Each structure stands twice: as structure tokens, then as C-alpha cells.
Short mmCIF file of C-alpha atoms in Angstrom, two decimals:
data_model
loop_
_atom_site.label_atom_id
_atom_site.label_comp_id
_atom_site.label_asym_id
_atom_site.label_seq_id
_atom_site.Cartn_x
_atom_site.Cartn_y
_atom_site.Cartn_z
CA MET A 1 100.76 66.17 87.27
CA LEU A 2 102.82 67.29 84.29
CA SER A 3 101.91 65.66 81.01
CA ILE A 4 104.84 66.12 78.62
CA ASP A 5 103.81 66.49 74.98
CA ALA A 6 105.59 63.63 73.20
CA ALA A 7 105.58 65.40 69.83
CA ARG A 8 107.18 68.51 71.29
CA LEU A 9 109.76 66.41 73.10
CA ASP A 10 110.62 64.59 69.86
CA THR A 11 110.83 67.89 67.96
CA LEU A 12 113.31 69.20 70.49
CA ARG A 13 115.36 66.00 70.31
CA GLN A 14 115.73 66.56 66.59
CA GLN A 15 117.10 70.06 67.20
CA GLY A 16 120.16 68.69 68.98
CA GLN A 17 122.00 71.56 70.64
CA LEU A 18 119.10 74.05 70.78
CA THR A 19 118.65 73.57 74.53
CA ARG A 20 122.21 74.83 75.08
CA ARG A 21 121.15 78.26 73.85
CA ALA A 22 119.12 78.95 76.99
CA ARG A 23 120.42 81.73 79.22
CA ARG A 24 120.32 82.18 82.98
CA GLY A 25 121.48 84.37 85.85
CA ILE A 26 121.04 84.66 89.61
CA GLU A 27 120.58 87.36 92.22
CA ARG A 28 121.54 86.67 95.82
CA GLU A 29 121.11 88.72 99.01
CA SER A 30 122.87 88.51 102.38
CA LEU A 31 123.22 90.55 105.54
CA ARG A 32 126.53 91.88 106.77
CA VAL A 33 126.90 90.87 110.41
CA THR A 34 129.46 91.34 113.16
CA GLU A 35 131.68 88.56 114.43
CA GLY A 36 129.14 88.12 117.23
CA GLY A 37 126.24 87.64 114.82
CA ASP A 38 124.56 91.05 115.18
CA ILE A 39 123.49 93.23 112.28
CA SER A 40 126.38 95.43 111.13
CA MET A 41 125.98 99.17 111.60
CA ARG A 42 128.87 99.98 109.28
CA ASP A 43 128.35 101.69 105.93
CA HIS A 44 128.56 99.71 102.71
CA PRO A 45 132.31 99.31 102.01
CA LYS A 46 133.57 102.01 99.64
CA SER A 47 136.02 99.55 98.09
CA LEU A 48 133.09 97.62 96.59
CA GLY A 49 131.98 100.62 94.53
CA GLU A 50 128.77 102.63 94.45
CA PRO A 51 125.85 100.23 94.97
CA LEU A 52 123.30 102.55 93.36
CA VAL A 53 124.89 102.08 89.94
CA HIS A 54 127.18 99.04 90.26
CA PRO A 55 126.06 96.32 87.80
CA HIS A 56 126.86 93.40 90.11
CA ILE A 57 127.20 94.55 93.74
CA THR A 58 124.26 96.59 94.95
CA LEU A 59 121.98 96.89 97.99
CA ASP A 60 118.56 95.44 98.70
CA PHE A 61 116.46 97.11 101.41
CA GLY A 62 119.09 97.66 104.07
CA GLU A 63 122.47 99.37 104.22
CA ALA A 64 123.82 96.09 105.62
CA GLN A 65 121.98 93.97 103.02
CA ILE A 66 124.13 93.38 99.96
CA GLU A 67 122.66 92.06 96.73
CA TRP A 68 124.83 90.45 94.08
CA VAL A 69 123.63 90.20 90.48
CA SER A 70 125.33 87.86 88.04
CA SER A 71 125.75 88.46 84.34
CA VAL A 72 123.73 86.44 81.83
CA HIS A 73 125.38 83.06 81.27
CA SER A 74 125.24 80.25 78.74
CA SER A 75 126.05 77.58 81.34
CA ILE A 76 125.19 76.86 84.96
CA PRO A 77 128.82 76.27 86.05
CA ASP A 78 129.89 79.67 84.67
CA MET A 79 126.98 81.38 86.43
CA LEU A 80 127.81 79.79 89.78
CA GLU A 81 131.51 80.58 89.40
CA GLN A 82 130.87 84.26 88.72
CA MET A 83 128.67 84.50 91.80
CA ARG A 84 131.35 82.75 93.85
CA GLN A 85 133.93 85.30 92.67
CA LEU A 86 131.63 88.25 93.42
CA LEU A 87 131.06 86.93 96.93
CA ALA A 88 134.75 86.21 97.45
CA PHE A 89 135.73 89.72 96.33
CA THR A 90 133.13 91.15 98.70
CA GLN A 91 134.29 89.04 101.63
CA SER A 92 137.90 90.08 100.99
CA ARG A 93 136.87 93.73 101.31
CA LEU A 94 135.02 93.34 104.62
CA GLU A 95 137.11 94.34 107.61
CA PRO A 96 138.85 91.23 109.01
CA GLY A 97 137.69 90.28 112.47
CA ARG A 98 134.71 92.64 112.32
CA GLU A 99 132.29 91.54 109.59
CA ARG A 100 131.16 88.49 107.69
CA LEU A 101 128.15 87.46 105.58
CA TRP A 102 125.14 85.79 107.22
CA GLY A 103 124.38 82.53 105.42
CA LEU A 104 120.75 82.02 106.45
CA SER A 105 117.68 83.47 104.75
CA VAL A 106 116.14 84.45 108.09
CA PRO A 107 117.99 87.37 109.68
CA CYS A 108 120.36 87.34 112.59
CA PRO A 109 118.93 88.70 115.86
CA ILE A 110 117.81 92.31 115.28
CA ARG A 111 116.65 93.53 118.66
CA ASP A 112 115.73 96.99 117.43
CA GLU A 113 114.22 97.55 113.98
CA ASP A 114 115.68 101.05 113.98
CA ARG A 115 119.14 99.50 113.84
CA PHE A 116 118.31 97.95 110.47
CA LEU A 117 118.93 101.10 108.45
CA HIS A 118 117.52 101.35 104.94
CA ALA A 119 119.96 101.72 102.07
CA TYR A 120 120.89 104.89 100.17
CA SER A 121 120.41 107.18 103.15
CA GLN A 122 123.60 109.26 102.80
CA ASP A 123 125.99 109.35 99.85
CA THR A 124 123.37 109.35 97.08
CA ARG A 125 121.09 112.07 98.43
CA ASP A 126 122.32 114.46 95.74
CA THR A 127 121.06 112.23 92.91
CA HIS A 128 117.44 111.82 91.90
CA GLN A 129 117.92 108.07 91.47
CA GLY A 130 119.34 107.80 94.98
CA LEU A 131 116.52 109.82 96.50
CA LEU A 132 113.96 107.66 94.68
CA ALA A 133 115.65 104.47 95.93
CA GLN A 134 115.68 105.88 99.45
CA LEU A 135 112.03 106.96 99.32
CA TYR A 136 110.99 103.54 98.03
CA ARG A 137 112.67 101.91 101.03
CA VAL A 138 111.13 104.39 103.46
CA GLY A 139 107.78 103.37 101.98
CA LEU A 140 108.53 99.68 102.44
CA ARG A 141 109.41 100.29 106.09
CA HIS A 142 106.12 102.10 106.73
CA ARG A 143 104.06 99.54 104.81
CA TYR A 144 105.52 96.27 106.07
CA GLY A 145 108.11 97.01 108.73
CA ALA A 146 111.86 96.58 108.41
CA MET A 147 111.95 92.98 109.67
CA MET A 148 110.08 91.62 106.66
CA GLN A 149 112.65 93.29 104.42
CA ALA A 150 115.53 91.67 106.33
CA VAL A 151 114.87 88.20 104.90
CA CYS A 152 117.21 87.18 102.09
CA GLY A 153 116.99 84.76 99.22
CA VAL A 154 118.03 83.82 95.70
CA HIS A 155 116.23 84.77 92.49
CA TYR A 156 116.74 82.52 89.47
CA ASN A 157 116.41 84.22 86.08
CA PHE A 158 115.94 82.10 82.96
CA SER A 159 115.28 82.68 79.27
CA PHE A 160 114.47 80.04 76.70
CA PRO A 161 116.20 80.17 73.30
CA LYS A 162 114.34 82.50 70.95
CA ALA A 163 114.46 79.81 68.28
CA LEU A 164 112.52 77.40 70.52
CA TRP A 165 109.04 78.79 70.00
CA PRO A 166 108.71 78.32 66.20
CA HIS A 167 109.74 74.68 66.65
CA LEU A 168 107.01 74.24 69.27
CA GLY A 169 104.47 76.06 67.13
CA VAL A 170 103.66 78.74 69.72
CA GLU A 171 104.15 82.48 69.97
CA ARG A 172 106.92 83.49 72.38
CA ASN A 173 104.75 85.19 75.02
CA GLU A 174 102.26 82.32 74.99
CA GLY A 175 105.10 79.82 75.35
CA TYR A 176 106.53 81.61 78.36
CA LEU A 177 103.11 81.94 79.98
CA ALA A 178 102.39 78.24 79.49
CA ALA A 179 105.70 77.40 81.16
CA VAL A 180 104.93 79.76 84.06
CA ARG A 181 101.53 78.20 84.69
CA ASN A 182 103.04 74.73 84.83
CA VAL A 183 105.93 75.78 87.06
CA ARG A 184 103.49 77.56 89.35
CA ARG A 185 101.53 74.33 89.66
CA HIS A 186 104.70 72.59 90.85
CA LEU A 187 106.38 75.26 92.96
CA TRP A 188 105.60 73.09 95.97
CA SER A 189 108.47 70.83 94.87
CA LEU A 190 111.05 73.65 95.07
CA ILE A 191 109.80 74.76 98.48
CA TYR A 192 109.79 71.22 99.87
CA LEU A 193 113.21 70.29 98.53
CA TYR A 194 115.07 73.57 98.97
CA GLY A 195 113.18 75.56 101.59
CA ALA A 196 115.79 76.36 104.25
CA SER A 197 114.06 78.66 106.72
CA PRO A 198 112.07 76.38 109.08
CA LEU A 199 113.26 78.39 112.10
CA VAL A 200 113.45 82.09 112.99
CA HIS A 201 114.94 84.01 115.89
CA PRO A 202 112.27 85.41 118.29
CA THR A 203 113.29 88.99 117.42
CA PHE A 204 112.04 88.38 113.87
CA VAL A 205 108.43 88.22 115.06
CA ASP A 206 108.70 90.61 118.01
CA LYS A 207 105.49 92.67 118.33
CA ARG A 208 103.82 90.62 115.56
CA SER A 209 101.09 88.04 116.03
CA HIS A 210 102.14 84.54 115.03
CA ARG A 211 101.54 80.82 115.61
CA LEU A 212 105.19 79.83 115.97
CA GLU A 213 106.31 77.50 118.74
CA PRO A 214 109.63 77.41 120.65
CA VAL A 215 112.24 75.14 119.05
CA GLY A 216 115.43 74.70 121.02
CA ALA A 217 117.09 77.46 122.99
CA ASP A 218 116.74 80.45 120.67
CA ALA A 219 114.36 79.70 117.81
CA LEU A 220 110.71 79.57 116.86
CA GLY A 221 109.11 77.42 114.19
CA LEU A 222 106.18 75.29 113.13
CA PRO A 223 106.05 71.48 113.05
CA GLY A 224 106.90 70.50 109.51
CA ALA A 225 107.86 74.01 108.32
CA THR A 226 110.12 74.29 105.28
CA SER A 227 110.30 77.99 104.38
CA LEU A 228 108.89 80.58 106.78
CA ARG A 229 110.58 83.20 104.59
CA ILE A 230 107.89 82.88 101.94
CA GLY A 231 104.98 82.38 104.33
CA ASP A 232 102.78 84.98 105.96
CA LEU A 233 105.61 86.17 108.22
CA GLY A 234 108.01 86.66 105.33
CA TYR A 235 107.46 88.20 101.93
CA SER A 236 103.71 88.77 101.81
CA SER A 237 101.36 91.67 101.24
CA ARG A 238 97.69 91.73 102.12
CA ALA A 239 97.26 94.62 99.70
CA GLN A 240 98.50 92.42 96.85
CA ASP A 241 96.38 89.39 97.73
CA GLY A 242 93.59 90.62 95.46
CA MET A 243 95.78 90.95 92.39
CA GLY A 244 94.61 88.34 89.89
CA LEU A 245 97.92 87.18 88.43
CA ALA A 246 96.69 84.20 86.45
CA PHE A 247 99.44 84.23 83.78
CA ASN A 248 96.81 83.40 81.18
CA SER A 249 97.79 86.30 78.91
CA LEU A 250 100.43 89.00 78.87
CA GLU A 251 97.71 91.62 78.56
CA SER A 252 96.01 90.47 81.77
CA TYR A 253 99.35 90.33 83.62
CA THR A 254 100.43 93.84 82.61
CA GLY A 255 96.92 95.09 83.33
CA GLU A 256 97.07 93.74 86.88
CA VAL A 257 100.51 95.24 87.46
CA GLU A 258 99.32 98.60 86.14
CA ARG A 259 96.29 98.38 88.41
CA GLY A 260 98.64 97.76 91.32
CA LEU A 261 100.68 100.83 90.38
CA THR A 262 97.66 103.12 90.11
CA THR A 263 95.10 101.85 92.66
CA PRO A 264 95.33 103.40 96.16
CA TRP A 265 95.22 101.06 99.16
CA PRO A 266 93.48 102.44 102.29
CA ALA A 267 96.34 101.70 104.70
CA PHE A 268 98.81 103.31 102.31
CA VAL A 269 96.59 106.36 101.86
CA GLU A 270 96.85 106.76 105.64
CA ILE A 271 100.65 106.71 105.34
CA ASP A 272 100.37 109.58 102.86
CA ARG A 273 98.22 111.50 105.34
CA LEU A 274 100.80 111.02 108.07
CA GLY A 275 103.48 112.18 105.68
CA ARG A 276 101.62 115.37 104.89
CA GLU A 277 101.24 116.05 108.61
CA ALA A 278 104.98 115.51 109.06
CA GLY A 279 105.78 117.70 106.06
CA ARG A 280 107.64 115.02 104.09
CA ARG A 281 107.01 112.10 101.79
CA LEU A 282 106.90 108.67 103.41
CA GLN A 283 106.43 106.65 100.21
CA ILE A 284 106.46 107.12 96.44
CA SER A 285 102.68 106.82 96.16
CA PRO A 286 99.73 105.34 98.10
CA ALA A 287 99.12 102.72 95.40
CA ILE A 288 99.23 98.97 96.05
CA LEU A 289 102.66 98.99 94.38
CA GLN A 290 105.10 101.87 94.62
CA LEU A 291 107.22 100.31 91.88
CA GLU A 292 107.07 97.10 89.84
CA ASN A 293 109.76 95.69 92.15
CA GLU A 294 107.28 95.65 95.04
CA LEU A 295 105.30 92.85 93.39
CA TYR A 296 105.73 89.87 95.74
CA ALA A 297 104.83 87.19 93.19
CA GLN A 298 106.54 83.80 93.27
CA ILE A 299 107.32 84.23 89.55
CA ARG A 300 107.67 87.53 87.72
CA LEU A 301 107.66 88.17 83.99
CA LYS A 302 110.53 90.33 82.78
CA PRO A 303 111.32 91.97 79.43
CA GLU A 304 114.78 91.98 77.95
CA VAL A 305 116.87 94.48 79.88
CA ARG A 306 116.94 97.81 78.05
CA PRO A 307 118.37 101.09 79.41
CA ASP A 308 115.76 103.49 80.80
CA VAL A 309 112.79 101.24 79.93
CA ARG A 310 110.54 100.32 82.84
CA VAL A 311 109.45 96.73 83.31
CA LEU A 312 105.81 97.35 82.45
CA ASP A 313 106.64 99.35 79.33
CA GLY A 314 109.20 96.78 78.25
CA LEU A 315 106.73 93.91 78.55
CA ARG A 316 104.12 95.77 76.52
CA ARG A 317 106.49 96.90 73.80
CA HIS A 318 108.83 93.94 73.49
CA GLY A 319 107.16 91.01 75.23
CA ILE A 320 108.58 88.53 77.73
CA GLY A 321 112.35 88.21 77.72
CA TYR A 322 112.89 86.01 80.76
CA LEU A 323 111.33 84.61 83.92
CA GLU A 324 112.31 85.39 87.51
CA ILE A 325 111.78 82.55 90.01
CA ARG A 326 111.64 84.08 93.50
CA THR A 327 110.83 81.18 95.82
CA LEU A 328 114.37 80.09 96.72
CA ASP A 329 115.79 80.45 100.20
CA LEU A 330 119.54 80.82 100.57
CA ASN A 331 121.12 77.40 100.60
CA PRO A 332 123.12 77.77 103.84
CA PHE A 333 125.34 74.81 102.96
CA SER A 334 126.66 76.46 99.80
CA GLU A 335 128.82 79.57 99.96
CA VAL A 336 127.15 80.69 96.72
CA GLY A 337 123.66 80.37 98.20
CA ILE A 338 122.56 77.88 95.53
CA ASP A 339 124.27 74.77 94.23
CA SER A 340 124.48 72.88 90.96
CA GLU A 341 121.82 70.35 91.95
CA GLN A 342 119.27 73.07 92.60
CA ALA A 343 120.03 74.97 89.40
CA HIS A 344 119.77 71.89 87.20
CA PHE A 345 116.53 70.72 88.84
CA ILE A 346 114.98 74.17 88.36
CA GLU A 347 115.88 74.15 84.69
CA VAL A 348 114.46 70.66 84.17
CA LEU A 349 111.21 71.92 85.70
CA LEU A 350 111.24 75.03 83.49
CA TRP A 351 111.81 73.07 80.30
CA ALA A 352 109.15 70.54 81.30
CA GLY A 353 106.76 73.43 81.88
CA ALA A 354 107.31 74.60 78.31
CA LEU A 355 106.90 71.12 76.84
CA ALA A 356 103.82 70.00 78.78
CA ASP A 357 100.15 70.71 78.28
CA SER A 358 99.27 73.89 80.17
CA PRO A 359 95.59 74.77 80.55
CA GLU A 360 94.73 78.24 81.77
CA LEU A 361 94.58 78.84 85.51
CA SER A 362 91.02 79.30 86.75
CA GLY A 363 90.14 81.34 89.81
CA ASP A 364 89.47 78.16 91.78
CA GLU A 365 92.83 76.65 90.83
CA ARG A 366 94.67 79.85 91.77
CA THR A 367 92.97 79.76 95.18
CA ARG A 368 93.94 76.11 95.62
CA LEU A 369 97.55 76.79 94.62
CA THR A 370 97.76 79.70 97.07
CA LEU A 371 96.58 77.39 99.86
CA GLU A 372 99.01 74.71 98.77
CA PHE A 373 101.86 77.22 98.68
CA ARG A 374 101.13 78.23 102.28
CA GLN A 375 100.75 74.60 103.40
CA ILE A 376 104.03 73.46 101.89
CA SER A 377 105.92 76.40 103.44
CA GLU A 378 104.40 76.06 106.92
CA CYS A 379 103.93 72.28 107.25
CA GLY A 380 105.43 70.66 104.16
CA ARG A 381 107.35 68.06 106.20
CA ASP A 382 104.20 66.90 107.99
CA PRO A 383 103.84 63.24 106.91
CA GLY A 384 100.06 63.60 106.98
CA LEU A 385 99.97 66.51 104.52
CA VAL A 386 98.10 65.75 101.29
CA LEU A 387 98.64 68.14 98.39
CA PRO A 388 95.33 69.52 97.10
CA SER A 389 96.64 69.48 93.52
CA THR A 390 97.64 65.81 93.50
CA GLY A 391 95.48 64.20 96.18
CA ALA A 392 98.58 62.42 97.47
CA ALA A 393 101.22 62.94 100.16
CA VAL A 394 104.27 65.03 99.30
CA PRO A 395 106.78 62.13 99.00
CA GLU A 396 104.53 60.21 96.61
CA SER A 397 103.71 63.39 94.66
CA GLY A 398 107.40 64.23 94.44
CA GLU A 399 108.42 60.83 93.14
CA ALA A 400 105.63 60.97 90.54
CA LEU A 401 106.88 64.40 89.48
CA CYS A 402 110.41 63.05 89.10
CA ASP A 403 109.06 60.25 86.89
CA ALA A 404 107.39 62.85 84.66
CA LEU A 405 110.58 64.93 84.49
CA GLU A 406 112.89 62.06 83.52
CA PRO A 407 112.58 62.35 79.72
CA VAL A 408 113.20 66.10 79.93
CA ALA A 409 116.31 65.61 82.06
CA ASP A 410 117.61 63.04 79.57
CA LEU A 411 116.88 65.43 76.69
CA LEU A 412 118.88 68.23 78.34
CA ASP A 413 121.74 65.89 79.21
CA ALA A 414 121.99 64.76 75.58
CA ALA A 415 123.41 68.22 74.83
CA CYS A 416 125.88 68.05 77.76
CA ASP A 417 129.18 66.27 78.25
CA GLN A 418 127.89 64.65 81.44
CA SER A 419 124.46 64.09 83.01
CA PRO A 420 123.96 66.92 85.56
CA HIS A 421 120.20 67.15 85.00
CA ARG A 422 119.61 63.45 85.62
CA GLN A 423 121.90 63.62 88.66
CA ALA A 424 119.89 66.54 90.06
CA LEU A 425 116.67 64.64 89.43
CA ASP A 426 118.03 61.53 91.16
CA ALA A 427 119.06 63.63 94.17
CA ALA A 428 115.58 65.17 94.32
CA ARG A 429 114.05 61.70 94.19
CA ARG A 430 116.19 60.62 97.15
CA ARG A 431 115.12 63.72 99.09
CA PHE A 432 111.46 62.98 98.41
CA SER A 433 111.92 59.37 99.53
CA GLY A 434 113.76 60.36 102.71
CA LYS A 435 117.10 58.85 101.69
CA LEU A 436 118.62 62.34 101.62
CA PRO A 437 117.55 65.19 103.92
CA THR A 438 115.81 68.23 102.53
CA LEU A 439 117.51 71.55 103.29
CA SER A 440 114.96 72.39 105.99
CA GLU A 441 115.57 69.05 107.71
CA GLN A 442 119.30 69.68 107.58
CA VAL A 443 118.92 73.17 109.10
CA ILE A 444 116.88 71.81 112.01
CA GLU A 445 119.32 68.98 112.69
CA ASP A 446 122.37 71.25 112.47
CA ALA A 447 120.78 73.85 114.76
CA LYS A 448 120.39 71.10 117.37
CA GLN A 449 124.00 70.00 116.96
CA HIS A 450 125.38 73.55 117.28
CA GLY A 451 123.23 74.51 120.26
CA GLY A 452 120.79 76.87 118.58
CA LEU A 453 119.93 78.87 115.49
CA VAL A 454 122.29 81.78 116.20
CA ALA A 455 125.19 79.43 116.87
CA LEU A 456 124.45 77.66 113.60
CA GLY A 457 124.27 80.98 111.76
CA ASN A 458 127.62 82.07 113.17
CA HIS A 459 129.18 78.70 112.32
CA LEU A 460 127.92 78.88 108.73
CA ALA A 461 129.04 82.49 108.32
CA LEU A 462 132.54 81.64 109.51
CA ARG A 463 132.77 78.53 107.32
CA GLN A 464 131.53 80.36 104.23
CA ARG A 465 133.90 83.24 104.92
CA GLN A 466 136.85 80.88 104.93
CA ARG A 467 135.71 79.06 101.79
CA LEU A 468 135.30 82.36 99.95
CA LEU A 469 138.65 83.72 101.09
CA ASP A 470 140.31 80.44 100.08
CA CYS A 471 139.12 80.88 96.50
CA THR A 472 140.37 84.49 96.12
CA SER A 473 143.74 83.10 95.06
CA THR A 474 142.15 81.49 92.01
CA PHE A 475 141.03 84.70 90.28
CA SER A 476 142.14 88.30 89.81
CA ALA A 477 140.46 91.07 91.77
CA ALA A 478 141.45 93.63 89.13
CA PRO A 479 138.22 93.43 87.05
CA HIS A 480 136.14 93.92 90.20
CA GLU A 481 138.24 96.92 91.19
CA VAL A 482 137.79 98.41 87.71
CA GLN A 483 134.01 98.00 88.00
CA ALA A 484 134.06 99.63 91.43
CA ALA A 485 135.96 102.62 90.04
CA ALA A 486 133.62 102.86 87.05
CA SER A 487 130.61 102.91 89.37
CA ARG A 488 132.05 105.92 91.18
CA GLU A 489 132.41 107.77 87.88
CA THR A 490 128.83 106.87 86.94
CA LEU A 491 127.55 108.23 90.24
CA GLU A 492 129.35 111.52 89.59
CA GLN A 493 127.57 111.75 86.24
CA LEU A 494 124.22 111.24 87.96
CA ARG A 495 125.05 114.00 90.40
CA ARG A 496 125.71 116.42 87.55
CA GLN A 497 122.52 115.38 85.75
CA SER A 498 120.44 115.85 88.92
CA ALA A 499 121.72 119.34 89.62
CA GLY A 500 119.34 121.15 87.27
CA GLN A 501 116.00 119.60 88.33
CA SER A 502 114.17 119.34 91.63
CA PHE A 503 113.50 115.87 93.00
CA GLU A 504 109.76 116.57 93.16
CA SER A 505 109.74 117.37 89.44
CA TYR A 506 111.75 114.21 88.73
CA LEU A 507 109.33 112.15 90.83
CA GLN A 508 106.26 113.50 89.05
CA THR A 509 107.83 112.67 85.68
CA HIS A 510 108.56 109.18 86.98
CA LEU A 511 104.96 108.69 88.15
CA LEU A 512 103.53 109.97 84.85
CA SER A 513 105.66 107.48 82.90
CA ARG A 514 103.68 104.52 84.24
CA GLY A 515 101.66 102.38 81.94
#
């Protein structure tokens, strides 16, 4: 369990407002679906701008899979409000009566994988960046199948104040790594509390082996499941299982990522062979990772964002700029996909991770945490489950964690006008004790009440659509329209830049820039 360093905590108390200088942002994905709850076959709406270059409204794997990226914010309320406005603007540009946004992490019924078209297949073919984005997605389809890419979630990005580390007496990279190790040891709490994908539609696992059992009229699940999205049926890669991401040093982390980018994987070499036979590329390379973005880690280290600097190069040259937490399912009961309680609890855990003792992760502990991660996602609500890391059941472990986090929540609230961190911690405590339902429990209960998973998904999509449209009157769409127009101009510039070089030459330059 976390052991907060009292001296560090006291040092931070003496710094008063330093904690307010942290920065955060979120990324959120959703599928566009028809009024009947099927995957939309319509192109990305032109009125939203060009997703290849738009700073806030882009595409994930699929043409019908929008990804929204917030700016960097100094407060959680501002971050959530910007995401709400981005989603509301998007919803207002979807054709009324024809499309809405799916609110669940697990996809709507997709009865034919070929109907889930990958993004960037048409309008960006005359840009090198568009062709690279398209080829990357073709590679993902051949490696993992389109259904795995159809799951959606929320990524939480967080940076500590740069002035924090001298006060704690640690170098910045070491401070971030210590926080990551501690958060990784307690990721089970986020999955248990906020996992919201205990059920999937049968089409999600069609033609795949699985252990899921029928639940209700149109769903499959496991007894006690919390988040099937992050289990073996969701974001996972057997090729990446051997990557030793211990977060014990930045050098070892970047070395493992580079190894992933340069080491061929037998199954992916076979994809290359099939591509040669077909006379076209089917992936960027046969390596374990085509790009850094393919790394399916629960937490990723990121450098400060700099134009034209790749993640690996940025980490090596400039160090860690922020952390990306990738374990969050969409909160289907919030039109934003994440609510204030979740955001404040996550930040309490992050700050506690930086303030607590953080021994290096051994190989045995990493193996135990991987097992624990799978257990909490597949059977976390099982009352008989004992966490390997604590030797206690989840409710007892959760309440003990909340006890350890209390002084950190109070520290953060001392710099706020109210007490949102303590309120989030109290809500988490009630969820651990069973006085409030976890998100996965709420999904299961609501699916029963609405007559099935698809009916629930349609109900949530309609409710969120109305909530988002209701809030469009509270802000101006003009800034979003300006950004959309600017993205179209940027795409034209890329077209002109791409005209004088072949894509193959561009790709080889891209591959040689690794490391």
C-alpha cells in the first residue's frame, strides 16, 4: 500500500499554491452510429474540418470513430467544459435523425468487420501524412482485426509543476518514473471503480475464441467483470507482452520502445510477405510496433509536445513532459465521457504516487501486477477475489487505499476554493464499501432495466445527444468553425508539400528517423 513520505508532504504544504500549477488534458473517442444503433457508413462530416490536421477533432482507427483532444488546462472544470463544447459542436454538425454518438466503450453491433472502414482512406491520399496514417491503420487491421480497434476510451494526460521536483529533492525524470511505478501498483483501483465495459455484444467476439457467457438477451460477459475493454479481448498485443516496461529508468523505457520499433515479429513478417505477393504494403514495418502510438501500455511517458519531434526522440532529448493514463473506459453516464469525481480521484492518486516511497519494479512484481490487472478487469467484482499485491479483498484494499490518500486530498484541497478532491475520495470510498455502485455495476443494472445492451446503448446515445445539444446555446460555435476552416488550409499546404516527393521516399525517411 502507498506509504506517503511525511517530509515531502510537509514540504509541499509549505509551498502553498504550487499544486495549482499542474496541467492536464483529456482525449476521448466515440463511434458515430445510426439512429438504429448500427455503425455509421457516412464520411467524417466536412463541417468539422480536416481530421488529419485538426488540433482538437480528429479520427482514431475508423472513419466513424471520432477522437477529441482537449487543450492543456490549469483546472479540471475548464478541461471538462472544453471537452463538453467540442462534443456539443460535433453533435450539432451530425445530420439530425441520422447519426448520434455511441456512449459505451464497447462498440455497437458490427456484423461485418468490413463495414468498419479505417480512417483516412479517401481525401488525404494526396498527402504523405495521410498515406502514412492510412497505412498504419491497414497494418492494425491485419495485425489485430478491426473489432479490437473499435473499442473507445478516455486518456488522461497530466504534468506535474516543473518547480515541484527541486522541492522534493529529485530529478524530474526520476520523479515522474517514481509516480508511474506507484500509480501502476494501484491501477486496480481505477479499473474497479470506473471500469464500464462488463458486457459486449456477441458480434464483438465473432470468430474469436473467448470464455464469455450469455448475459441477458443480447450481451456476453464474465461474472464479476469490470472492463473487458482492457482485457485480452480488448486492447492487447501478444507481440508486446515481452516488452519489459519496468519504468525504472528513462533509458530502459526508451530502449524497450526502440526495440519494439526495430524488432520484427514473426506474425508481422508474414503480413509483409503477403503484402509483397499482393504488390502493396500492408503495414509500415514488420516490427513489434509500427509507430510509438501502437504501444498498448496502461501508462505511457510523453515528452513536451514539439512540432516534428517524434515521441522517442523527444523523450531522449528533453525528458518526460507528461504522463498518459490509458486505462479509463468511457463513463456512459457522463456526456463528456469522464466526470469531475473521476478526474479528481485520478489526480489525488498521481500526486500520492509522486509523494510516496517508490521502489523499483522487479520482474516478479511486474508479472504479479499483470496478473492483477487481468483479474480486476475480468472478475474484479467477484467478492472472493483477493488482490495479490495487498493480500486482501478489493473492498478492504480500496478502503485502505482511500485512508492512505486522505492527506494528499486534503493537501490539494487547501489550494482550492472547495474540497473536490476529498469529495472524490469520499465517493470512491462509498463505491468500495458498496454504498454507491461502481460504473460496471451500474451498466449491468441499467442494461437489465432497458432490455439489453443495445437498448441501453441507444438510450444513452439519445440522452447524451440531447444534453449536448442543450448546451450549444451556452457557447459560440464561431471558434470551432474558424478551426475547421484553418484545418482545411493546413491540409492544402500538406498537399503542396507532398507533390515533389514519392510516398515510398517519405516512408523510408520516416523509418530512418527512428531512435
